[in-house]
XYZ file of C-alpha atoms in Angstrom:
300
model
C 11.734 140.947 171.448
C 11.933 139.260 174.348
C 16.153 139.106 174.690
C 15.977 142.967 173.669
C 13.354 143.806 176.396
C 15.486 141.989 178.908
C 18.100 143.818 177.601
C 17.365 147.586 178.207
C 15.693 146.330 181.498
C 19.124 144.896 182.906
C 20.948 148.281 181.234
C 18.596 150.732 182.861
C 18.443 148.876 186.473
C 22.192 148.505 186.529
C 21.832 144.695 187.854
C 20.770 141.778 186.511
C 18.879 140.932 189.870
C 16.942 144.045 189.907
C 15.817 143.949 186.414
C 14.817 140.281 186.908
C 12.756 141.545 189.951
C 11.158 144.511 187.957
C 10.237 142.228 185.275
C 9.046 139.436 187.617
C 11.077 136.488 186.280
C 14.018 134.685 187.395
C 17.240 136.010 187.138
C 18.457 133.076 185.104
C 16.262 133.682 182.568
C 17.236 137.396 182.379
C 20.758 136.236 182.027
C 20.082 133.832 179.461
C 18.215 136.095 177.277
C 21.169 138.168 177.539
C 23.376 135.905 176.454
C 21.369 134.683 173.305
C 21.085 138.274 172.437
C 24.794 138.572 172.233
C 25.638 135.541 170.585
C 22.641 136.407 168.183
C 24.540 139.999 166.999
C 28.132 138.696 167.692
C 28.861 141.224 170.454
C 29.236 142.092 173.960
C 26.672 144.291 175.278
C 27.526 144.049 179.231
C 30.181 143.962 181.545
C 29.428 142.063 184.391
C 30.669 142.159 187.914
C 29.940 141.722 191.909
C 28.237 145.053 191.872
C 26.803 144.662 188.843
C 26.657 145.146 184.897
C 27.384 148.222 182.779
C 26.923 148.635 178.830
C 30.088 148.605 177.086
C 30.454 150.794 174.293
C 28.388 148.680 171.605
C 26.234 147.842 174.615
C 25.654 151.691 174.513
C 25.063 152.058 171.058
C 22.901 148.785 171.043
C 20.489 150.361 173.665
C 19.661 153.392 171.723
C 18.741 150.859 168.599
C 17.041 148.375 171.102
C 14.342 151.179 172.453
C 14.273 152.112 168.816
C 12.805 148.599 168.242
C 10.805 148.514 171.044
C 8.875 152.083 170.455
C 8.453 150.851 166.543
C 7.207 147.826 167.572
C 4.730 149.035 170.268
C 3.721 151.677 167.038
C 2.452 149.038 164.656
C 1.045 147.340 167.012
C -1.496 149.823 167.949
C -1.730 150.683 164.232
C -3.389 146.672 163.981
C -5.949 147.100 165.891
C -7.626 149.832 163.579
C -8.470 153.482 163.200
C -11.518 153.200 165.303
C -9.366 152.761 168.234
C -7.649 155.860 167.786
C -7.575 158.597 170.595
C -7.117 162.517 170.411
C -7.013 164.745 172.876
C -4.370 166.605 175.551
C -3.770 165.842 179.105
C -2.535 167.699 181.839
C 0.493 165.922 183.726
C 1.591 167.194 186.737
C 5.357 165.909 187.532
C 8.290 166.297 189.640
C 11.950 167.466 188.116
C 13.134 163.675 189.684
C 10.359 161.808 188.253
C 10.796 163.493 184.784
C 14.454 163.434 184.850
C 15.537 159.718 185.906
C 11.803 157.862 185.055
C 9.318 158.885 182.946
C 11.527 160.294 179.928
C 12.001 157.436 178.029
C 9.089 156.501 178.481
C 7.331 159.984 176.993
C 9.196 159.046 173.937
C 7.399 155.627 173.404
C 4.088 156.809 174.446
C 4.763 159.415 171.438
C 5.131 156.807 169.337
C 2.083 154.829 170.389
C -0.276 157.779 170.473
C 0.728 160.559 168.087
C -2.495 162.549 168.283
C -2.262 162.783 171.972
C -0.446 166.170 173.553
C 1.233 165.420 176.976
C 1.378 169.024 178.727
C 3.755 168.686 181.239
C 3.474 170.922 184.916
C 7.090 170.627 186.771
C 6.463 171.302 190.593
C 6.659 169.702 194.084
C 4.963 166.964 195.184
C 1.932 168.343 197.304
C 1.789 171.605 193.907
C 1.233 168.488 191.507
C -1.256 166.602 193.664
C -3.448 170.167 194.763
C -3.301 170.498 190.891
C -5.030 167.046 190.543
C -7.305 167.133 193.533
C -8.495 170.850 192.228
C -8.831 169.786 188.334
C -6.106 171.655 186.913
C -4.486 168.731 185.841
C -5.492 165.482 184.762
C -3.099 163.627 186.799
C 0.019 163.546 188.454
C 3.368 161.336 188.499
C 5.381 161.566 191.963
C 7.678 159.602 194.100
C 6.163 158.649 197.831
C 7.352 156.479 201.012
C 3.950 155.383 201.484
C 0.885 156.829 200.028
C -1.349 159.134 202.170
C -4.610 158.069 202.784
C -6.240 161.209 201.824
C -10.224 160.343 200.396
C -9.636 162.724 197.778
C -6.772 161.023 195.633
C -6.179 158.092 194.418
C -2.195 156.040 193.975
C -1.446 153.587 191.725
C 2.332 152.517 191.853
C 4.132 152.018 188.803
C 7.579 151.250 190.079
C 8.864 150.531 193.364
C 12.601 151.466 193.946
C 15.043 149.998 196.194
C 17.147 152.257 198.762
C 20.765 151.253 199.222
C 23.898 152.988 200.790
C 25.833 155.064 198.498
C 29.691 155.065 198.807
C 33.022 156.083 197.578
C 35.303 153.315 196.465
C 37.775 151.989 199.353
C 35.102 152.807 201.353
C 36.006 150.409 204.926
C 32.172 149.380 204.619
C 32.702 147.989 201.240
C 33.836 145.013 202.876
C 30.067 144.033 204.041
C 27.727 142.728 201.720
C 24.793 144.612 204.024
C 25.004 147.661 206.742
C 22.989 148.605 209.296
C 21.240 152.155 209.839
C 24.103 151.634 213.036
C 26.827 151.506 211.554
C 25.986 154.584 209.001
C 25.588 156.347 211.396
C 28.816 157.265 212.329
C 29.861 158.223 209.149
C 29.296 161.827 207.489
C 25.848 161.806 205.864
C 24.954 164.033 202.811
C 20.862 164.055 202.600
C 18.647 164.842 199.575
C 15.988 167.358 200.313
C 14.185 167.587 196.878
C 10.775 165.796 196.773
C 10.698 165.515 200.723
C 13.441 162.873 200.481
C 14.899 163.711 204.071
C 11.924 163.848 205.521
C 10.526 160.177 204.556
C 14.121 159.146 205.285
C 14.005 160.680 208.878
C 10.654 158.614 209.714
C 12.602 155.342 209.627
C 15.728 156.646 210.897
C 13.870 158.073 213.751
C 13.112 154.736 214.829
C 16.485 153.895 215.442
C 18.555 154.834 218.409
C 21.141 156.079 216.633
C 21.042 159.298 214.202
C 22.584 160.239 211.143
C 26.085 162.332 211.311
C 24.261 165.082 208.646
C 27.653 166.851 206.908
C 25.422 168.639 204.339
C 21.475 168.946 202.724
C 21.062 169.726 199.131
C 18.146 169.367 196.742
C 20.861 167.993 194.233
C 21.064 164.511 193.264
C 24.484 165.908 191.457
C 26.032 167.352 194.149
C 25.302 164.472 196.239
C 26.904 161.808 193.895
C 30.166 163.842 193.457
C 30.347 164.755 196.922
C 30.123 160.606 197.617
C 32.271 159.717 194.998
C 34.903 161.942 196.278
C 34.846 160.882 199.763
C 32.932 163.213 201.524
C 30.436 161.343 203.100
C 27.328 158.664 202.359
C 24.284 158.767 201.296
C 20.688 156.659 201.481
C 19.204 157.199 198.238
C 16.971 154.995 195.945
C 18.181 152.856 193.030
C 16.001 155.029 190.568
C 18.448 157.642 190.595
C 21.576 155.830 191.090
C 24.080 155.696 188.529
C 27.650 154.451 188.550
C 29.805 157.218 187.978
C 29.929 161.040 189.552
C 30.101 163.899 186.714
C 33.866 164.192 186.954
C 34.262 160.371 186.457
C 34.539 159.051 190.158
C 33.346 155.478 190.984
C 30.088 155.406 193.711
C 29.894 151.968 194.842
C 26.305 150.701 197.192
C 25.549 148.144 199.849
C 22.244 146.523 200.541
C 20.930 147.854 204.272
C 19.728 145.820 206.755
C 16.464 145.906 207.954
C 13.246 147.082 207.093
C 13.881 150.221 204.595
C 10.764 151.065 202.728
C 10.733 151.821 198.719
C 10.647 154.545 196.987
C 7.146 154.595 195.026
C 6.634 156.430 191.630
C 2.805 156.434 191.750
C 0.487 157.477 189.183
C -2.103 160.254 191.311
C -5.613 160.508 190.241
C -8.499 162.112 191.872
C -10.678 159.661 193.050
C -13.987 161.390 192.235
C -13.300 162.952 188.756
C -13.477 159.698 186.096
C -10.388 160.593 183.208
C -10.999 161.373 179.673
C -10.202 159.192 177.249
C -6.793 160.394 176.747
C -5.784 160.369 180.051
C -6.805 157.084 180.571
C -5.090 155.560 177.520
C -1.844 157.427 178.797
C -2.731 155.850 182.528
C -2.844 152.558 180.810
C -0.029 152.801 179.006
C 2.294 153.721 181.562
C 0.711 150.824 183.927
C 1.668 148.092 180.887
C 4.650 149.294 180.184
C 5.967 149.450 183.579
C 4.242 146.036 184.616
C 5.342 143.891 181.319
C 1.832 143.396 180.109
C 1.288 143.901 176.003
C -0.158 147.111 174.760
C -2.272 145.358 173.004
C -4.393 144.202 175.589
């Protein structure tokens, strides 16, 4: 369990480094697992590079079998531990389209598994609609992406996964040949900026303490039109590793480079109001997501 687990970390984050770092271990033994997995089924699951790994096609097949495992797995587990354990109930999720699109899906599916009886109702709206909804009751609680959380009395964030930002390029791109960039040297380069989920707006608080701007080409609130518009050569982007991926629709490389200083993360956060306790399904689903996404057993 512990190869496969290793596994669809490494094939999710896209690098072995960033899986090891999500799953707090080394990155030896992330690539070791690895290794004994594929020796274990007699195939190769990964390609490896520079810029990282990607599934090959029985790596791709493999995955869909290895969350398979994992979700059946987590199921009888909370089976063991007895009926009087057992939690109905429906809670009220408030979400954002880039949250529920490149995070919490797959991860809906095992909770599913886990907790049959328990309805997720899912709210898709902006950040500040899902948190009002939270703060005024109308939902249980909310899943968003934030630079840094607010200090605001009346909610409460609890990260669940902390993302990266890198530079987003076409392939031949001249600053390809660096293993790091500056903000500086982006900056003279056309710059396509995300909008959705106030993604230009955190980015313009730490570009704004640089003395040089970004060359903005374009804004869009789509993380598609972005990546094609990279991979074909139209500019760069700053975007998180969350919703990076490897290939544009129309099958275009988009390569990344590590920046240079002090970029903060991209948080998802789990928003609660800190007054209003959960019910007992909402607080099983909290838990769940905060084991899940920090390694711990569900059995716990």
């Amino acid at each position: 369990m512990k190869q496969i687990r290793y596994f669809v970390a490494t094939a999710e984050a896209g690098q072995i480094s960033r899986a090891a770092m999500q799953l707090n271990v080394s990155q030896s033994a992330v690539t070791t697992a690895i290794k004994q997995l594929e020796d274990l089924i007699g195939m190769v699951l990964l390609n490896r590079s520079s810029a990282g790994v990607t599934l090959t096609q029985a790596g791709e097949q493999f995955l869909r079998r290895a969350r398979d495992i994992m979700a059946t797995v987590e199921q009888a587990l909370h089976l063991q531990r007895g009926a009087e354990h057992d939690v109905t109930g429906e809670v009220r999720v408030g979400v954002t389209s880039i949250v529920t699109g490149y995070f919490l899906a797959p991860l809906l599916v095992r909770f599913n598994y886990v907790y049959p009886d328990i309805r997720l109702s899912l709210e898709e709206s902006s950040r500040r609609v899902a948190e009002q909804a939270v703060a005024k009751g109308i939902s249980d609680l909310a899943i968003t992406m934030i630079q840094e959380a607010p200090e605001d009395g009346e909610l409460s964030y609890r990260p669940l996964h902390r993302s990266s930002r890198r530079l987003w390029l076409p392939a031949n791109h001249p600053l390809l040949a660096y293993d790091s960039v500056s903000l500086e040297m982006i900056a003279s380069e056309p710059y396509i900026a995300l909008t959705i989920d106030d993604a230009w707006d955190n980015a313009r608080r730490y570009w704004d303490r640089q003395p040089a701007a970004p060359n903005v080409l374009y804004r869009t609130e789509s993380v598609e039109a972005i990546r094609t518009m990279v991979a074909s050569g139209l500019g760069v982007s700053i975007l998180s590793d969350i919703i990076y991926r490897r290939w544009s629709l129309d099958g275009q490389r988009i390569e990344t480079r590590d920046l240079e200083g002090h970029i903060p993360t991209v948080d998802v956060s789990i928003v609660t109001a800190t007054q209003r306790r959960l019910s007992p399904a909402a607080r099983t689903f909290s838990t769940f997501l905060k084991r899940i996404c920090s390694g711990e057993p569900l059995t716990q």
